[in-house]
CSV table of C-alpha atoms in Angstrom, one decimal:
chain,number,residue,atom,x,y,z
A,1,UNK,CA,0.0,0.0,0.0
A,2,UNK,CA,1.6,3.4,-1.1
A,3,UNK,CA,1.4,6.6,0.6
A,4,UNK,CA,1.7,8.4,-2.6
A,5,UNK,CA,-0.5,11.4,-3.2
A,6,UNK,CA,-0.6,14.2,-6.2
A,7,UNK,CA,-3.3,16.1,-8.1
A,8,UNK,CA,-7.0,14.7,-7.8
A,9,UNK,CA,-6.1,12.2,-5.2
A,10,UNK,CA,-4.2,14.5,-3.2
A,11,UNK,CA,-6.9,17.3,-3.0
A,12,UNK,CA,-9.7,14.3,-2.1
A,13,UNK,CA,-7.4,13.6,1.3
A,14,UNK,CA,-7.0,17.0,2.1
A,15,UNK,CA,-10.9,17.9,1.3
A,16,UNK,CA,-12.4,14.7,2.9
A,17,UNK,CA,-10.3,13.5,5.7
A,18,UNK,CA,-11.1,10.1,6.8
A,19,UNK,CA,-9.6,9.8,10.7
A,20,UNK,CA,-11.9,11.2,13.3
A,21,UNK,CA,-14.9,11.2,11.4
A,22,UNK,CA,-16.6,8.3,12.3
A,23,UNK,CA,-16.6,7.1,16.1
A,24,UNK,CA,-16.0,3.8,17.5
A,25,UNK,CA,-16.3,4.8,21.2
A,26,UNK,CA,-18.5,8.0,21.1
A,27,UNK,CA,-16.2,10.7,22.1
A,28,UNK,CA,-12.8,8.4,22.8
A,29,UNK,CA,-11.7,6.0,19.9
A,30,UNK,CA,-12.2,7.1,16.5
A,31,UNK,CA,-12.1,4.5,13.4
A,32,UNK,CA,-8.3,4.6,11.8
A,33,UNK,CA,-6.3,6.5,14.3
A,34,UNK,CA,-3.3,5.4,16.7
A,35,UNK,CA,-4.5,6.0,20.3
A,36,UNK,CA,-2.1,5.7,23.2
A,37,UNK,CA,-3.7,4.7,26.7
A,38,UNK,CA,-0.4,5.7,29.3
A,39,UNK,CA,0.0,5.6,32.6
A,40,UNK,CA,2.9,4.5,35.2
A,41,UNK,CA,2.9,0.8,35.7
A,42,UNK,CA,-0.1,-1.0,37.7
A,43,UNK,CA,-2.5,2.1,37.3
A,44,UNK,CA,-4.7,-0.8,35.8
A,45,UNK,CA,-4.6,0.0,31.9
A,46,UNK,CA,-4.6,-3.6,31.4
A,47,UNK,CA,-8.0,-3.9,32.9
A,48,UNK,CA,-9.3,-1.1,31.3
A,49,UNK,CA,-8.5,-2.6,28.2
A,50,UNK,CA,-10.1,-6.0,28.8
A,51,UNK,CA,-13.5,-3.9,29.6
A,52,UNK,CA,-13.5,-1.7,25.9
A,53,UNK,CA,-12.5,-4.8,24.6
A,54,UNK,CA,-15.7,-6.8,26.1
A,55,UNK,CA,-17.9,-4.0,25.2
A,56,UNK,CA,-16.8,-3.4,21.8
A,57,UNK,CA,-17.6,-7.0,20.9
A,58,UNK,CA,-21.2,-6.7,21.6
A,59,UNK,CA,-21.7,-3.5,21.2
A,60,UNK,CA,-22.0,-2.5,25.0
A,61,UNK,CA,-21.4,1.3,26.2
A,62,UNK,CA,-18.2,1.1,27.1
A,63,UNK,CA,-17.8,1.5,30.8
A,64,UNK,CA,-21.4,1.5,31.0
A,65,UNK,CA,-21.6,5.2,30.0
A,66,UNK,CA,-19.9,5.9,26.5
A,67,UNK,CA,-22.5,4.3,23.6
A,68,UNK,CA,-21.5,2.8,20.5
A,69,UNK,CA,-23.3,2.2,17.0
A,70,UNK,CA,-22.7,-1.1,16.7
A,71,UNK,CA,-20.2,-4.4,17.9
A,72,UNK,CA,-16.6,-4.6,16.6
A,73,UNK,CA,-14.3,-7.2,15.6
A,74,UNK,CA,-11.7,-7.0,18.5
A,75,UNK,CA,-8.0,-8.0,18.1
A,76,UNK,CA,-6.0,-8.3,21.7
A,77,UNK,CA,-1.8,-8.5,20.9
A,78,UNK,CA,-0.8,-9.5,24.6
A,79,UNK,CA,2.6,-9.0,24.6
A,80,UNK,CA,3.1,-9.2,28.6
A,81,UNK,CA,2.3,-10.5,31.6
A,82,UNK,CA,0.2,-13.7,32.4
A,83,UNK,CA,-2.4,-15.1,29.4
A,84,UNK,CA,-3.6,-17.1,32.5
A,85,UNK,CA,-3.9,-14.1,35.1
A,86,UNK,CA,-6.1,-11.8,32.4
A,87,UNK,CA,-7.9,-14.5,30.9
A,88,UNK,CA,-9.1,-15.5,34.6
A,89,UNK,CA,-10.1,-11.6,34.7
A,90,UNK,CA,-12.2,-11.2,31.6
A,91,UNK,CA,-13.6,-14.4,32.5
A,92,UNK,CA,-15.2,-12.5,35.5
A,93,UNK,CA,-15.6,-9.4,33.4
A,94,UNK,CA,-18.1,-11.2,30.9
A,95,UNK,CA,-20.3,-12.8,33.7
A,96,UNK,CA,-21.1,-8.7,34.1
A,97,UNK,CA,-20.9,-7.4,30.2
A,98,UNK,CA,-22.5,-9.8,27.5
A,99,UNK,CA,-19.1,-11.0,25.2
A,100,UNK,CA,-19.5,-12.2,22.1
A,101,UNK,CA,-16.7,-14.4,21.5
A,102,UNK,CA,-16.5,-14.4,17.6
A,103,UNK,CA,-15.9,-11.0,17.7
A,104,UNK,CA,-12.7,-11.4,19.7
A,105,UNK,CA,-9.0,-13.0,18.8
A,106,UNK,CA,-6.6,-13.5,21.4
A,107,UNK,CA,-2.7,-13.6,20.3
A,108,UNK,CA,0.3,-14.1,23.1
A,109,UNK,CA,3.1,-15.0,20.1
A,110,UNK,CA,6.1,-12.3,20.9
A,111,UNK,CA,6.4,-9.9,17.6
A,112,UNK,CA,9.5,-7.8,17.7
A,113,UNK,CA,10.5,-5.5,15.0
A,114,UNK,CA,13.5,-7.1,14.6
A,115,UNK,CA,11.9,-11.0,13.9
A,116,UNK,CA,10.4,-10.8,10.6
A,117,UNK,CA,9.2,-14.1,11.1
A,118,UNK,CA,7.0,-12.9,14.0
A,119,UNK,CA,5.9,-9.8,12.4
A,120,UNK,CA,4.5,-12.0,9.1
A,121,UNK,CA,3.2,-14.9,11.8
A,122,UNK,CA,1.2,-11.3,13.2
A,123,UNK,CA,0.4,-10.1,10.0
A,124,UNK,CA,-1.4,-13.4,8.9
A,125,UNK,CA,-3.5,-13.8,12.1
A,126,UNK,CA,-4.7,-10.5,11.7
A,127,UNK,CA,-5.2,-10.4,7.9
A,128,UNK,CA,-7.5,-13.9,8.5
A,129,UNK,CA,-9.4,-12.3,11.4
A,130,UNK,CA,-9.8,-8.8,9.7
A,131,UNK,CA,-10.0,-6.6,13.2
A,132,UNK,CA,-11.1,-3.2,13.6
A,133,UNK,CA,-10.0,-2.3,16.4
A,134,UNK,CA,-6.2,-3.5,17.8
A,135,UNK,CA,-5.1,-3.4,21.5
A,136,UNK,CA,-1.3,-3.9,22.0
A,137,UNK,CA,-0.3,-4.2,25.2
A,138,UNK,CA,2.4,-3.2,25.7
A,139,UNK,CA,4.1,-0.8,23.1
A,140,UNK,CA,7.7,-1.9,24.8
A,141,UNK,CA,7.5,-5.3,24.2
A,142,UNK,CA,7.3,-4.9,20.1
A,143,UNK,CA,11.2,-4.2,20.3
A,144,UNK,CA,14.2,-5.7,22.1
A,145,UNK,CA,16.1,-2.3,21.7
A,146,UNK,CA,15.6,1.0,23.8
A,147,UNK,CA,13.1,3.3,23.0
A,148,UNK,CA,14.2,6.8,24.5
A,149,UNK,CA,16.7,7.2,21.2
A,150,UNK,CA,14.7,8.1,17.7
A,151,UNK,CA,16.7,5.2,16.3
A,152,UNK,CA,14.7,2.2,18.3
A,153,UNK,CA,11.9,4.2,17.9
A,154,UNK,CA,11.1,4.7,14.6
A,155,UNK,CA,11.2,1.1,13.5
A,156,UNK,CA,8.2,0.5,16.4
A,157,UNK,CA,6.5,3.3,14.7
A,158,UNK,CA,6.8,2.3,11.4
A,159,UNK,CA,5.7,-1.2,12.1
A,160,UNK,CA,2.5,0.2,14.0
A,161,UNK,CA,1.9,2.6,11.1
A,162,UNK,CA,1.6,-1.0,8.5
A,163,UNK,CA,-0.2,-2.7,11.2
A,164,UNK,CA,-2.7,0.3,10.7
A,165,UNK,CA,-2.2,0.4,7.1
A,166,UNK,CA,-3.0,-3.3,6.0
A,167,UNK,CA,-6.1,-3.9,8.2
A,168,UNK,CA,-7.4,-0.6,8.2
A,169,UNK,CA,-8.2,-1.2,12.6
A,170,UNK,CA,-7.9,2.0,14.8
A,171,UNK,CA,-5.4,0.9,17.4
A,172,UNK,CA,-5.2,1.0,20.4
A,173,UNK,CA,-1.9,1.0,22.2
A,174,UNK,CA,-0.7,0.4,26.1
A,175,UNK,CA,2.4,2.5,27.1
A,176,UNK,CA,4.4,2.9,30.2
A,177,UNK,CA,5.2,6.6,30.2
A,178,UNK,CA,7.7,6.4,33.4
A,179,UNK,CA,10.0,4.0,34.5
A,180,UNK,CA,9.5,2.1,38.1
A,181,UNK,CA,11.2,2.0,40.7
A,182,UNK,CA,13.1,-0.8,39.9
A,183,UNK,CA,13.6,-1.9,36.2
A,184,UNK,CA,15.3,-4.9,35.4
A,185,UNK,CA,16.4,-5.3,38.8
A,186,UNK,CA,18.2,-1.8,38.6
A,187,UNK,CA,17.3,0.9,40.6
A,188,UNK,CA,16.2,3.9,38.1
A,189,UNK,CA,15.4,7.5,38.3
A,190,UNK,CA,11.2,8.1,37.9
A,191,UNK,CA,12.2,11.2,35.5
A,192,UNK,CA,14.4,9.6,33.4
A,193,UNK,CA,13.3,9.4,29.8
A,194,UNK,CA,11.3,6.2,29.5
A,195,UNK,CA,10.3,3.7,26.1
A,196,UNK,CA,10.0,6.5,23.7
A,197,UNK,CA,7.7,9.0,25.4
A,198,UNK,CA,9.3,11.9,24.3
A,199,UNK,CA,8.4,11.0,20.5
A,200,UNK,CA,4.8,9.6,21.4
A,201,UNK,CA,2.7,12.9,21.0
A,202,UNK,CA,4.1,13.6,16.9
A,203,UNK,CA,3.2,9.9,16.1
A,204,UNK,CA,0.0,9.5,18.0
A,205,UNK,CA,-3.3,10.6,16.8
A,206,UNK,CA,-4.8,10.9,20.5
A,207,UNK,CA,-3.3,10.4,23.8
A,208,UNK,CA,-5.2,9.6,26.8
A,209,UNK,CA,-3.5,9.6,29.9
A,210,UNK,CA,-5.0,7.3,33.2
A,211,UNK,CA,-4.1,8.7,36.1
A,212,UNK,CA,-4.2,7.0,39.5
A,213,UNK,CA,-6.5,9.1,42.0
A,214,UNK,CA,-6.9,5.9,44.6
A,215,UNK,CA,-6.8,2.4,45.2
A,216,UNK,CA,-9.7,2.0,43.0
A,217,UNK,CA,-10.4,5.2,41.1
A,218,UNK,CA,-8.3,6.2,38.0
A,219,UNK,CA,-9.1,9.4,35.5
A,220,UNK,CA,-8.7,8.9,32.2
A,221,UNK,CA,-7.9,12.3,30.9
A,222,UNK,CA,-7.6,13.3,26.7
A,223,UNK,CA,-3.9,15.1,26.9
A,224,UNK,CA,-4.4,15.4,22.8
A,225,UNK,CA,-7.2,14.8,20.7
A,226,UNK,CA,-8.1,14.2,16.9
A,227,UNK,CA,-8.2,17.7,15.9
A,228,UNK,CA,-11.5,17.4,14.0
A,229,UNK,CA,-13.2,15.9,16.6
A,230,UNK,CA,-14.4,17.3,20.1
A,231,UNK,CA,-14.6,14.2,21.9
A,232,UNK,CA,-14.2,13.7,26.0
A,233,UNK,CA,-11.7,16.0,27.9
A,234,UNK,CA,-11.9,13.6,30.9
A,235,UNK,CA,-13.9,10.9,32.2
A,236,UNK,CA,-13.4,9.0,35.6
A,237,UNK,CA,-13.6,5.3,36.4
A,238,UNK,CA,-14.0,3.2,39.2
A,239,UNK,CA,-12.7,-0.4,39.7
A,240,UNK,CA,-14.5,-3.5,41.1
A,241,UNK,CA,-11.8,-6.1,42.4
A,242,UNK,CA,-14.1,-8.3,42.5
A,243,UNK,CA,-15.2,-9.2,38.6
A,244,UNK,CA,-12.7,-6.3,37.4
A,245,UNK,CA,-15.4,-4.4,36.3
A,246,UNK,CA,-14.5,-0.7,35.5
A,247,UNK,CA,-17.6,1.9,35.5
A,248,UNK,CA,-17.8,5.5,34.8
A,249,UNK,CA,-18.3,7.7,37.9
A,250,UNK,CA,-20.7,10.7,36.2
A,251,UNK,CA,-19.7,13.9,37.1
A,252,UNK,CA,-20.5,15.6,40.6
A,253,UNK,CA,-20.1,12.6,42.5
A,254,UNK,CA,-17.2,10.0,43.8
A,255,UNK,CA,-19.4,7.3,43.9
A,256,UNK,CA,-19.2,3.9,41.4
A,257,UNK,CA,-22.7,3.1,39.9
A,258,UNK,CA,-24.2,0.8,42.4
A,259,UNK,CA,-23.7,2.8,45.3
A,260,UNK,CA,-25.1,5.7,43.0
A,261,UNK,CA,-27.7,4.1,42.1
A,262,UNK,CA,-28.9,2.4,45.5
A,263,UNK,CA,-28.7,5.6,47.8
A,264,UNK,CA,-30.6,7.4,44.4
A,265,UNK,CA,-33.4,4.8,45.1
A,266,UNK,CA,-32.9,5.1,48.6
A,267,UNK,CA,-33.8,8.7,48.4
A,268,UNK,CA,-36.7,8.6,46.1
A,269,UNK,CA,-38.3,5.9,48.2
A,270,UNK,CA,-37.8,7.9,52.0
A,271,UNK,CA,-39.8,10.7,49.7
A,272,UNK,CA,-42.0,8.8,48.2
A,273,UNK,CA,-41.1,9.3,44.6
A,274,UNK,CA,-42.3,7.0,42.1
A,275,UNK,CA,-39.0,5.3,40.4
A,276,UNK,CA,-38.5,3.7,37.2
A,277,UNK,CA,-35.6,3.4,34.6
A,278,UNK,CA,-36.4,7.2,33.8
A,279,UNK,CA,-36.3,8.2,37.2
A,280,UNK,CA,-32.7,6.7,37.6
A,281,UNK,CA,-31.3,7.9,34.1
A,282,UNK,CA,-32.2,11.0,35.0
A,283,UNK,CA,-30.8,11.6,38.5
A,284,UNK,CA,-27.4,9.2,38.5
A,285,UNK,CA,-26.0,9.7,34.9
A,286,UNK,CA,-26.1,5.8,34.0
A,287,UNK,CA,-27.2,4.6,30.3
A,288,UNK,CA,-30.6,1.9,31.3
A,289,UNK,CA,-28.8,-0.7,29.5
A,290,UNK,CA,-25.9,-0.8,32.6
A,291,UNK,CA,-28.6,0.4,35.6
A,292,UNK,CA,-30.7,-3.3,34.0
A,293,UNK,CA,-27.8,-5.0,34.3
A,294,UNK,CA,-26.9,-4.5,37.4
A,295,UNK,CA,-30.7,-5.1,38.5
A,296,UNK,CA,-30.6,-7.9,36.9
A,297,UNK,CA,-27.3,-9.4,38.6
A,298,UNK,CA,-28.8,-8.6,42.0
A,299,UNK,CA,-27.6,-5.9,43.2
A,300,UNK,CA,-30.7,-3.9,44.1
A,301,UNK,CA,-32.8,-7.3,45.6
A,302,UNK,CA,-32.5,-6.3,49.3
A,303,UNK,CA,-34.2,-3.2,48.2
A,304,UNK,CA,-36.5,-3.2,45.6
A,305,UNK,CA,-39.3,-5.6,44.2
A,306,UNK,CA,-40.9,-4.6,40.3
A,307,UNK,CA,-44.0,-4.6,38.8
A,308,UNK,CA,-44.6,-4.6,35.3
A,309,UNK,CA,-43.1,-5.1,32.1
A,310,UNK,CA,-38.9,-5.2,32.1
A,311,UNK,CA,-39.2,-1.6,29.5
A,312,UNK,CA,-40.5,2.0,30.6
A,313,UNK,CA,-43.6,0.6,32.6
A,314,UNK,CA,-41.3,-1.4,35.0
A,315,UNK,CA,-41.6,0.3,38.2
A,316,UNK,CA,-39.2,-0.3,41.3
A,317,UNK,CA,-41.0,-0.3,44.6
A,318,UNK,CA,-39.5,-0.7,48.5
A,319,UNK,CA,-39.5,-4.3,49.7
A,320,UNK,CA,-41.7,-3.5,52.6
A,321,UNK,CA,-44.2,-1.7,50.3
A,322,UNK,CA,-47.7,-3.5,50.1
A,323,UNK,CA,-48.6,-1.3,47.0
């Protein structure tokens, strides 16, 4: 595939740009762009990835606030850690968000830019399985060079920009943007120049940086954006250790969706107000779609009974009511 552009073809490109038109994730991912998810290590990218990826094959909001069109065809390049460990975590993470499987390849097989063999092994998975979306995780392990010199970074970049090229897939990329404490079993300067940071803005076409605010709350926050497209400036998330579930905490409040939503009904009930899937929506922030399944995994039963029909007639009444 050429790069090539003059004349008639050239003025098309420049007069209808294709990247950032069309979203995948409304307001975050965008169909063919290069999006970088950073963070120090353990600020729980990994996880977060898992649950776009498990939403984005059924066509789920992703983190039960941010709506898609439609399901993708998912590719997940996992590059470190344990296949074992994150397969035991989406495991619990589809038990919550309703996976489908075909839309979903899995590939552990190293790929370096170096190892030609690996990078036509990768090519051919993904050329069979014809992804739209890519997660990589992580950007480090696609090289056994360093990445804070231009020349071990630009063969990375070059093979991400063909990855891009030959499947058409937005991608989206895991990066450590500081080293730890200990690297290698050296001890390292935190503000030393880390994997290729310094050259990460030029390449990427959005950057989205998740920052740590507690043991269980991160904020994902845009640092740059497609420039023809508005999009999110920031958007925080809360983490269940429990089934690795990660939900959007809407803005004004510090609370994940179930507490949200119980002490919501709570309220309306101690007053006397009449709740139903409209009531909710309206006063938490959550889609219905995420607000019905938690209902419907339990979490609300100590509380609430329903009448009617499971749409907008349902209503959700006190246990001790004899309505």
């Amino acid at each position: 595939m050429s790069d090539y552009l003059s004349g008639i073809s050239l003025r098309e490109e420049i007069e209808n740009p294709a990247v950032g038109q069309d979203a995948i994730v409304e307001g975050l991912i965008f169909k063919d762009t290069i999006n970088i998810l950073y963070s120090e290590p353990g600020a729980g990218k990994s996880v977060i990835a898992v649950n776009m990826l498990a939403a984005m094959s059924g066509g789920w909001p992703v983190f039960g606030l941010l709506p898609m069109k439609r399901f993708y065809r998912c590719s997940y390049l996992q590059l470190e850690g344990s296949r074992d460990e994150q397969f035991g975590r989406f495991h619990d993470i589809a038990s919550v968000i309703p996976v489908d499987y075909e839309n979903i390849s899995w590939h552990t097989s190293p790929v370096f830019v170096e190892n030609l063999q690996s990078q036509y092994q990768m090519f051919k998975e993904l050329l069979q399985f014809k992804p739209e979306v890519i997660f990589i995780d992580s950007f480090y392990c696609l090289t056994s060079r360093g990445l804070s010199k231009e020349e071990g970074f630009l063969p990375v970049r070059n093979m991400l920009k063909q990855i891009k090229d030959k499947t058409n897939a937005a991608l989206i990329i895991l990066h450590h943007s500081a080293k730890p404490q200990y690297h290698e079993g050296k001890k390292v300067q935190r503000e030393d120049p880390f994997l290729g940071s310094q050259y990460m803005k030029a390449f990427a076409d959005s950057m989205i940086e998740c920052a740590r605010e507690s043991n269980n709350k991160v904020i994902l926050k845009v640092t740059k954006a497609q420039r023809n497209n508005e999009g999110l400036k920031q958007i925080r998330l809360a983490f269940n250790k429990t089934n690795w579930i990660v939900t959007a905490i809407p803005e004004g409040t510090s609370k994940n969706a179930t507490t949200a939503i119980r002490e919501c009904l709570e309220r309306c009930f101690s007053k006397g107000i009449e709740v139903t899937y409209d009531t909710l929506i309206e006063k938490t922030g959550f889609t219905k779609r995420h607000i019905r399944r938690l209902k419907n995994d339990g979490h609300f039963s100590h509380l609430c009974h329903f009448e009617g029909d499971e749409g907008t007639a349902l209503r959700w009444l006190p246990k001790m009511s004899t309505k």
